[in-house]
Amino acid sequence: MEVLKKYKPQLRFHLLLNVVFGLWITYASFVHYPLNDLKAYVAYFGHFLLLQFSVFGFLYLMALRRWLFVLVFPPVFLLLSVAAFWVYTQDIAIAHGIVRAAFETKPDVAADLISLPFAIHFLLSVGWVVWLVKGHRKITHPEPLRSPLMALALVGIVCFYLAEHFKYGIFTRRLPYNVAVAVDEYAARAPLAFQKIDGTLASNKQPINVVFVLGETVRADHMQLNGYARQTNPLLAKRHNIVSFADTYTPMTYTAESLQQLFTDAAFDDDYSQPKYSLFDVLRQAQIPVHWIGNQTPEISYESFIDQCATQKILDPFHSELSFRKGYDQELLPEFEKSYRAGRRQFHVLHMMGSHWWYETRYPDAFRKFQPVIKSKLIGANSMQEMVNSYDNTILYLDYFLDKTIARLEKEPSETLLIYLSDHGEMLGEDGRWLHAQPGKGVSNPALLVWYSDGFAAAHPQVVQKLQAMRNQKIDLDFLFPSVLGLYGIEGIPYDHAKNVFR
Ligand SMILES: [Zn+2]
């Protein structure tokens, strides 16, 4: 009892501080989760409490010194409040792109973001700061090393490191930590060193127009074209001129890692200590314009590739794969229409959101063919069948997207290729494992298909023959760099001709 009395003012202050912080900032990262049953609510409430407990640890240390709290807490709290406002109201993704926008956006664009609700929210945040700093003045922290609160704070901090060790991002992908991660990533930009190319590169000058559709999280074995029992590709199945490859392989398990390897001459086991040739830089030096149209917000690891393209268009950049308000991939097509020119030497990248978790945000209602579907973001609250149903509906939508893109391309009799490649696959309950960023057969076997126009088949019959012959062979994903260079007959860059699938 004596102890409780002694620490009562401290206890009250830290409790209030954490309730305000938790509800004003931390909870924003949880509020948009689609949850449907008690189990899911309990799990995420526990997650929220644990996360806030770790925040308490850091806040407690900050509060030990008067000057530290007065100097650091107000700006940090206000910055986080601004971030939380956009998360609460818009479910935006806190990532380095936001920091980039904040530092590099023109003032008039920033002015557009300031609305009346935002202004009110900001004033309330200032009110919290004043109230909390005043509250902090009234308490003291005598002999902190003897305080049970100190022990509790240290447990909170240890909890942060343990949780992150157990599952990377479990805390740092959420407020308030994701703001620090975003600033850190922004400051440490451009992790890849590129090999410089001097002068123009020779090539075959043929008017080959490539549309490279970069998919996301699509497994080859869930494609009807590859023998999957469900009709997930009803439109593509009716088409000719398509070669789908069932036996693909990549050891890369997540987007950032996969794209670095796909878009360079790096081997699977490369440590990137030596500069790499960038596919887009090579195409640029061979005078083939590359146009990037993305429905995904670029991550630091592949942003430098996009910077090398002749034009770049990122749809709705402040909503990432972690947001629940993201436009469907078909929104890529009007942008594609603007820059596509039949009969030209061009290289387009259409970067899809594809089948990334949470599956239900990836496709419109009309494609909810396989039922019942998932209802909770907590994987364990959904049945295996619901998970697979939702996932297969995203593949059905991919079928529609690719069919629509091909329908556009075949309007003109030009030499056109569509290469569809997913960056990696997904675990769908094998050994009780789900999603990706982990090794497993479902992750290592991404979908890959090539469509060629009649004009292409007429001009390059030997290439089509080669593709048909390779249909059942194993293809490693390091085929892309040598194959694109081989297709355009680019000279002056060393590459492995044996890996060129178009030779
Ligand atoms: Zn990915």
mmCIF file of N, CA and C in Angstrom, residues 1 19 53 172 211 236 260 268 272 301 337 427 471:
data_model
loop_
_atom_site.group_PDB
_atom_site.id
_atom_site.type_symbol
_atom_site.label_atom_id
_atom_site.label_comp_id
_atom_site.label_asym_id
_atom_site.label_seq_id
_atom_site.Cartn_x
_atom_site.Cartn_y
_atom_site.Cartn_z
ATOM 1 N N MET A 1 0.840 -1.210 0.000
ATOM 2 C CA MET A 1 0.000 0.000 0.000
ATOM 3 C C MET A 1 0.864 1.245 0.000
ATOM 4 N N VAL A 19 -3.138 6.385 -22.229
ATOM 5 C CA VAL A 19 -4.503 6.310 -22.755
ATOM 6 C C VAL A 19 -4.660 7.319 -23.892
ATOM 7 N N PHE A 53 1.982 -0.973 -24.683
ATOM 8 C CA PHE A 53 2.821 -1.251 -23.515
ATOM 9 C C PHE A 53 4.297 -0.980 -23.845
ATOM 10 N N THR A 172 6.578 -2.464 -35.892
ATOM 11 C CA THR A 172 7.156 -1.343 -36.659
ATOM 12 C C THR A 172 6.367 -1.005 -37.923
ATOM 13 N N VAL A 211 4.680 -5.491 -73.329
ATOM 14 C CA VAL A 211 3.916 -5.074 -72.155
ATOM 15 C C VAL A 211 4.235 -6.086 -71.068
ATOM 16 N N LEU A 236 -8.946 -16.373 -70.374
ATOM 17 C CA LEU A 236 -7.653 -16.681 -71.008
ATOM 18 C C LEU A 236 -7.672 -18.081 -71.620
ATOM 19 N N GLN A 260 14.399 -6.561 -57.201
ATOM 20 C CA GLN A 260 15.838 -6.274 -57.351
ATOM 21 C C GLN A 260 16.499 -7.296 -58.245
ATOM 22 N N PHE A 268 20.479 -15.366 -58.268
ATOM 23 C CA PHE A 268 19.619 -15.544 -57.093
ATOM 24 C C PHE A 268 20.384 -15.330 -55.780
ATOM 25 N N TYR A 272 24.915 -8.342 -53.904
ATOM 26 C CA TYR A 272 24.824 -6.949 -54.364
ATOM 27 C C TYR A 272 26.007 -6.090 -53.901
ATOM 28 N N SER A 301 13.470 -0.180 -52.137
ATOM 29 C CA SER A 301 14.363 -1.129 -52.798
ATOM 30 C C SER A 301 14.228 -1.118 -54.313
ATOM 31 N N GLU A 337 -3.455 3.183 -71.757
ATOM 32 C CA GLU A 337 -3.997 3.659 -73.047
ATOM 33 C C GLU A 337 -3.334 4.981 -73.456
ATOM 34 N N MET A 427 1.773 -18.815 -49.608
ATOM 35 C CA MET A 427 1.437 -20.038 -48.880
ATOM 36 C C MET A 427 -0.053 -20.014 -48.600
ATOM 37 N N ARG A 471 7.209 -24.886 -72.816
ATOM 38 C CA ARG A 471 5.998 -24.875 -71.990
ATOM 39 C C ARG A 471 6.097 -25.737 -70.724
#
